[in-house]
mmCIF file of C-alpha atoms and ligand atoms in Angstrom:
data_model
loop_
_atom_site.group_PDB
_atom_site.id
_atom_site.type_symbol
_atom_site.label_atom_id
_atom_site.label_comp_id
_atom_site.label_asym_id
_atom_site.label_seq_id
_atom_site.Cartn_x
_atom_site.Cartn_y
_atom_site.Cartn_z
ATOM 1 C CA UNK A 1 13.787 11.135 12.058
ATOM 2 C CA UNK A 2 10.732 8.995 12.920
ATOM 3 C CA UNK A 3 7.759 11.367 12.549
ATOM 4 C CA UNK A 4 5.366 11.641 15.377
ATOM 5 C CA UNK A 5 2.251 13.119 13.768
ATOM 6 C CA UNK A 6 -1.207 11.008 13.900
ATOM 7 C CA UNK A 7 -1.905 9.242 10.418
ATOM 8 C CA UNK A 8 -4.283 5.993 9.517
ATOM 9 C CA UNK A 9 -1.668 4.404 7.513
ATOM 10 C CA UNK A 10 2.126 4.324 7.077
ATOM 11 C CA UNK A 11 3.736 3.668 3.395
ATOM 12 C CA UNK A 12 6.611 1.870 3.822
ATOM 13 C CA UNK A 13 9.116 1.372 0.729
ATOM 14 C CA UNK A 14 12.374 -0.554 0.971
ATOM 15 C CA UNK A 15 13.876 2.325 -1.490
ATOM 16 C CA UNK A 16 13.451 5.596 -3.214
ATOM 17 C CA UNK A 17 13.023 3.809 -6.023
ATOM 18 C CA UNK A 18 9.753 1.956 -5.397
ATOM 19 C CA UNK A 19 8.146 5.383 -5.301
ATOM 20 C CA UNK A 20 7.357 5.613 -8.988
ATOM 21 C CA UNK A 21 4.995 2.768 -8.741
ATOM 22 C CA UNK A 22 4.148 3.744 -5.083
ATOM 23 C CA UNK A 23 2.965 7.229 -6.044
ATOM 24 C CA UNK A 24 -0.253 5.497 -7.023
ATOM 25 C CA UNK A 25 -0.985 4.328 -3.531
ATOM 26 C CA UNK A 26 0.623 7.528 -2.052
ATOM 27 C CA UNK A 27 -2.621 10.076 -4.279
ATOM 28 C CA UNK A 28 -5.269 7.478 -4.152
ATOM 29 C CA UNK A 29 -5.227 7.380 0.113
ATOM 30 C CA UNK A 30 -5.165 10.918 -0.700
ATOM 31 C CA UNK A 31 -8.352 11.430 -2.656
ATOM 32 C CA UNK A 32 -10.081 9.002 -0.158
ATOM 33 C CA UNK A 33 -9.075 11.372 2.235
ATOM 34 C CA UNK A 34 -6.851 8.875 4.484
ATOM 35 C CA UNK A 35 -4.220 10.099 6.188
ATOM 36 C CA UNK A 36 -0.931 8.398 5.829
ATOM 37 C CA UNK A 37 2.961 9.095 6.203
ATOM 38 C CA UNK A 38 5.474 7.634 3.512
ATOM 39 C CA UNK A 39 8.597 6.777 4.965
ATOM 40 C CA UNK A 40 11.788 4.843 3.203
ATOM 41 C CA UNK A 41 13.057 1.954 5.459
ATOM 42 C CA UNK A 42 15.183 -1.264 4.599
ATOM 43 C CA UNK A 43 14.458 -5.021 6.503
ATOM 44 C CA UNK A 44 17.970 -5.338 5.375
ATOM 45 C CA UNK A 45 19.434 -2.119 5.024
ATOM 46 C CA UNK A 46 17.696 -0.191 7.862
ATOM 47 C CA UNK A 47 16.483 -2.834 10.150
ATOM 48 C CA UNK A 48 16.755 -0.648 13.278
ATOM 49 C CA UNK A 49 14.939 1.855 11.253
ATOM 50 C CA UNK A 50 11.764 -0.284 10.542
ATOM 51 C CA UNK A 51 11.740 -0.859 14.161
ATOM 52 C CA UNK A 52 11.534 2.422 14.990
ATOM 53 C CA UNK A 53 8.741 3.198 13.263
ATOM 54 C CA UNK A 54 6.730 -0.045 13.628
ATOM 55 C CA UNK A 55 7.115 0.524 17.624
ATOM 56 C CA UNK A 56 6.049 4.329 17.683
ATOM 57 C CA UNK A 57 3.070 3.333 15.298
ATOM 58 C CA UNK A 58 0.623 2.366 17.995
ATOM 59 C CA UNK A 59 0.954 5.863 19.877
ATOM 60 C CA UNK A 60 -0.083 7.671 16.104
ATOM 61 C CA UNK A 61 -3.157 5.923 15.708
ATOM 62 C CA UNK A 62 -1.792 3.885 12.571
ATOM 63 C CA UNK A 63 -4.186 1.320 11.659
ATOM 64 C CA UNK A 64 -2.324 -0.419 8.993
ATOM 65 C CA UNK A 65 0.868 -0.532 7.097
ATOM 66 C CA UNK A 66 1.019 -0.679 3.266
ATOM 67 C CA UNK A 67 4.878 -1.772 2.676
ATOM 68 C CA UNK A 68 6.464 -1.934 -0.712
ATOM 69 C CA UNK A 69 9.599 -3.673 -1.743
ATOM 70 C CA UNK A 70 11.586 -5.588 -4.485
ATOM 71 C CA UNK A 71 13.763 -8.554 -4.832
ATOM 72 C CA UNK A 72 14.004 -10.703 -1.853
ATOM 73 C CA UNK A 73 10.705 -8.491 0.038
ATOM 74 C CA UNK A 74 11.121 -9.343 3.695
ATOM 75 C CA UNK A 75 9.974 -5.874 4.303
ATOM 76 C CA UNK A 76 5.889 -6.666 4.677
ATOM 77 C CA UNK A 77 7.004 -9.898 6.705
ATOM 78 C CA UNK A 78 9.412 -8.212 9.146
ATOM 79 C CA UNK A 79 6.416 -5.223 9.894
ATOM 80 C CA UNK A 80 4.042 -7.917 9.991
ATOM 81 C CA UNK A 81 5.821 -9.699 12.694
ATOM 82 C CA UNK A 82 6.407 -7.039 14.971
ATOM 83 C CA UNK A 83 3.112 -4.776 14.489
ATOM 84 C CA UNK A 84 -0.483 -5.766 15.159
ATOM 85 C CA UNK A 85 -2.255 -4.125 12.776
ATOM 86 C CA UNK A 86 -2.816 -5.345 9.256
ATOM 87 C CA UNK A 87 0.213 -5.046 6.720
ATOM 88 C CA UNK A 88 -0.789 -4.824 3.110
ATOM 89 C CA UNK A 89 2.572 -6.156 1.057
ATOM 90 C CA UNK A 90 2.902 -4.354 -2.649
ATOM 91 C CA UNK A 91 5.866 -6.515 -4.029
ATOM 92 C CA UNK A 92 7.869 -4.493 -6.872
ATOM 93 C CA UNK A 93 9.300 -5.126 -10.082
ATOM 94 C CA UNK A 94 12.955 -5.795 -10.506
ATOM 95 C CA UNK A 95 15.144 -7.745 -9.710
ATOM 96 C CA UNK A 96 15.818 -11.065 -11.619
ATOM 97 C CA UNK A 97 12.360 -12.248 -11.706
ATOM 98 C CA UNK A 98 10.761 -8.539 -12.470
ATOM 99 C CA UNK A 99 8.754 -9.178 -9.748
ATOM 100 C CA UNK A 100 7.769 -12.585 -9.288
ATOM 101 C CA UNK A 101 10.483 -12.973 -6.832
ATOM 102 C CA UNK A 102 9.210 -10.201 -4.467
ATOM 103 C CA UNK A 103 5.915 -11.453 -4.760
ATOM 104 C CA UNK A 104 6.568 -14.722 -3.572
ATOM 105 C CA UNK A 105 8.894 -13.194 -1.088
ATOM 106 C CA UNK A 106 5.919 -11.646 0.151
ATOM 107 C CA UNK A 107 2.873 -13.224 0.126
ATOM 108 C CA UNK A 108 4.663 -16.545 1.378
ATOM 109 C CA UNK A 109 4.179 -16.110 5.313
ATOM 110 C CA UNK A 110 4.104 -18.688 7.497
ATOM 111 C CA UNK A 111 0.732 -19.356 9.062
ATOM 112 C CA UNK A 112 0.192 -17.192 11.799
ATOM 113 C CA UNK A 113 1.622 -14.284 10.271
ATOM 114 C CA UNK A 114 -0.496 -12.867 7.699
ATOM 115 C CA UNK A 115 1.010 -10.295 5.075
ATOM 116 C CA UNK A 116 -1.923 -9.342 3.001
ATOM 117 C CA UNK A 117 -0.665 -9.406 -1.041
ATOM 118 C CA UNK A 118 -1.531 -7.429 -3.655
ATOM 119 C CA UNK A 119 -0.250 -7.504 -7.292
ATOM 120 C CA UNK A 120 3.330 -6.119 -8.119
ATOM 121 C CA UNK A 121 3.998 -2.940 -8.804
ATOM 122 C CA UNK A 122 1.279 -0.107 -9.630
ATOM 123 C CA UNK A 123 -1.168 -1.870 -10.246
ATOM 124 C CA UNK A 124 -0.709 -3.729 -6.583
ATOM 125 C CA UNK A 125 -0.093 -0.242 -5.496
ATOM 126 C CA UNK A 126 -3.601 1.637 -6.167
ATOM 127 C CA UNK A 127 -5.222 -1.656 -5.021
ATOM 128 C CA UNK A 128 -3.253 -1.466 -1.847
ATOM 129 C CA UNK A 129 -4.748 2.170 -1.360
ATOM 130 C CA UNK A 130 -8.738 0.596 -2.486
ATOM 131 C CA UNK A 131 -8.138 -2.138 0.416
ATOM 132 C CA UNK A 132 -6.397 0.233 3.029
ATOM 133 C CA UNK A 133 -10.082 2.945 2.575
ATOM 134 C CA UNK A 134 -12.154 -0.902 2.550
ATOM 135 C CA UNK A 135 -11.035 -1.891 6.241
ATOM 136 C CA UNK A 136 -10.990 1.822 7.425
ATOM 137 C CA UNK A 137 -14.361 2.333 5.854
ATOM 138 C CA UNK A 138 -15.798 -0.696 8.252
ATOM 139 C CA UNK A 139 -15.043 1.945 10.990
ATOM 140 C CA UNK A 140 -15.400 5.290 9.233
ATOM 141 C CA UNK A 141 -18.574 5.577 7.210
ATOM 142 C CA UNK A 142 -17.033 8.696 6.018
ATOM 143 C CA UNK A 143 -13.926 6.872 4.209
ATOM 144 C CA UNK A 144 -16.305 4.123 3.547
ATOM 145 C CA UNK A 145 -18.510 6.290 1.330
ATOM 146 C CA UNK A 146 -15.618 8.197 -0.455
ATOM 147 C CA UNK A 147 -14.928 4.577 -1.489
ATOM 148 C CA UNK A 148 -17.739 3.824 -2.479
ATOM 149 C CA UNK A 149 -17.954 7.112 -4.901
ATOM 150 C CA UNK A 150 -14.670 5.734 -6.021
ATOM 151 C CA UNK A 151 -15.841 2.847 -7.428
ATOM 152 C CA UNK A 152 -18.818 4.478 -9.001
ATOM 153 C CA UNK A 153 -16.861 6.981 -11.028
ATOM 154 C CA UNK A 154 -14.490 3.857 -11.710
ATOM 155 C CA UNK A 155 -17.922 2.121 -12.988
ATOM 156 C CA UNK A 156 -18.745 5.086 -15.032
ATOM 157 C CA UNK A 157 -15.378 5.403 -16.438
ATOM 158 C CA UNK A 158 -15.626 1.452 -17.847
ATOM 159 C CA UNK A 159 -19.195 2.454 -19.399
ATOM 160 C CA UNK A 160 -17.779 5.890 -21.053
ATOM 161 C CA UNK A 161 -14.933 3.402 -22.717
ATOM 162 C CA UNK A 162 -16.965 0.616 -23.834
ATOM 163 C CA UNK A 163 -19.008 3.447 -25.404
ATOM 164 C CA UNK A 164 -16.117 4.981 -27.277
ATOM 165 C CA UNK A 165 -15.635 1.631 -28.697
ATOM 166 C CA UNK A 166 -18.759 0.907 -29.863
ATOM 167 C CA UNK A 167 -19.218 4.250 -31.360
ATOM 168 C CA UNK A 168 -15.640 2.839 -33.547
ATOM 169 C CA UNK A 169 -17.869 -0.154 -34.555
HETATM 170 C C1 RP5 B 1 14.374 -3.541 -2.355
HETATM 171 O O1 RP5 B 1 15.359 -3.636 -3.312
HETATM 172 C C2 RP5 B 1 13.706 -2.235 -2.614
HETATM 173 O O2 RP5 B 1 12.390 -2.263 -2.137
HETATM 174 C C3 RP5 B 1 13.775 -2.068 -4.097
HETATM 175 O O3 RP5 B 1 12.578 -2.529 -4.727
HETATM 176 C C4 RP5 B 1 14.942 -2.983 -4.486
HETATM 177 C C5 RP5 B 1 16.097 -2.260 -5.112
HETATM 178 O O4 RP5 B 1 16.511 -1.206 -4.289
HETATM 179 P P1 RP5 B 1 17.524 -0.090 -4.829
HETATM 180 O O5 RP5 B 1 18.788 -0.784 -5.193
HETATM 181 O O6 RP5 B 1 16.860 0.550 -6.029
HETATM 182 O O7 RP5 B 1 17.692 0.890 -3.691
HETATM 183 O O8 RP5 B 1 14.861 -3.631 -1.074
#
């Protein structure tokens, strides 16, 4: 069943089994605070599915979509021509490229029809999350300065390693 509840952002993965590198995404939105729903839906296995919850999306208050797949990735493209908020497209490893063949599958739109691409797999994944609190932020101070913080502590973190290695030196 579709939920119905409000959320910023829906998580859409083309299969249980993006979730490993998805769970990145899934806690970052979560320490920013953003709300978001996480939902398993198919372009080709569960077309009517991705409908459904593309067209109720509007009526929640959903502000973007973050969709995940592998392999042949229409799943960013198929939101992306149907919704009209922003989709963020996380292509996933796999496949027979590991990765390069969802990511082309994704970020290759036509003009007109942006999906916005991050790198594959987790890596793509916590970016995905950093972008989705960056174009909430321009409208929610709030999320905008938990970002912000983010990126400080991710600052610090960089200093407190480069200082470990020169203390090795
Ligand atoms: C894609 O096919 C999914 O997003 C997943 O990355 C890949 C493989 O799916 P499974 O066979 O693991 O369900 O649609």
């Amino acid at each position: 069943m579709s939920a119905s509840n409000p959320v910023d952002v829906i998580i859409l993965m083309g299969s249980d089994s993006d979730w490993d590198a998805m769970v990145k995404c899934h806690d970052l939105l979560n320490d920013l605070q953003i709300t978001h729903d996480v939902q398993v839906a198919s372009a080709h296995r569960t077309p009517e599915r991705v409908m459904e919850i593309v067209s109720g999306a509007p009526a929640r208050g959903v502000k973007l979509f973050i969709c995940a797949a592998g392999m042949a990735a229409h799943l960013g493209g198929v939101v992306a021509a149907h919704a009209h908020c922003p989709v963020i497209g996380v292509p996933m490893k796999g496949g027979m490229m590991d990765g390069l063949d969802a990511l082309l599958s994704t970020v290759q739109m036509p003009p007109g029809v942006p999906v916005a691409t991050v790198g594959v797999g987790s890596s793509g994944a916590k970016n995905a999350a950093v972008l989705s609190g960056q174009i909430i932020g321009l409208t929610d101070e709030a999320v905008a300065q938990r970002v912000a913080d983010w990126k400080a502590d991710q600052a610090k973190g960089v200093a407190a390693k480069n200082e470990k290695l020169q203390a090795k030196l």
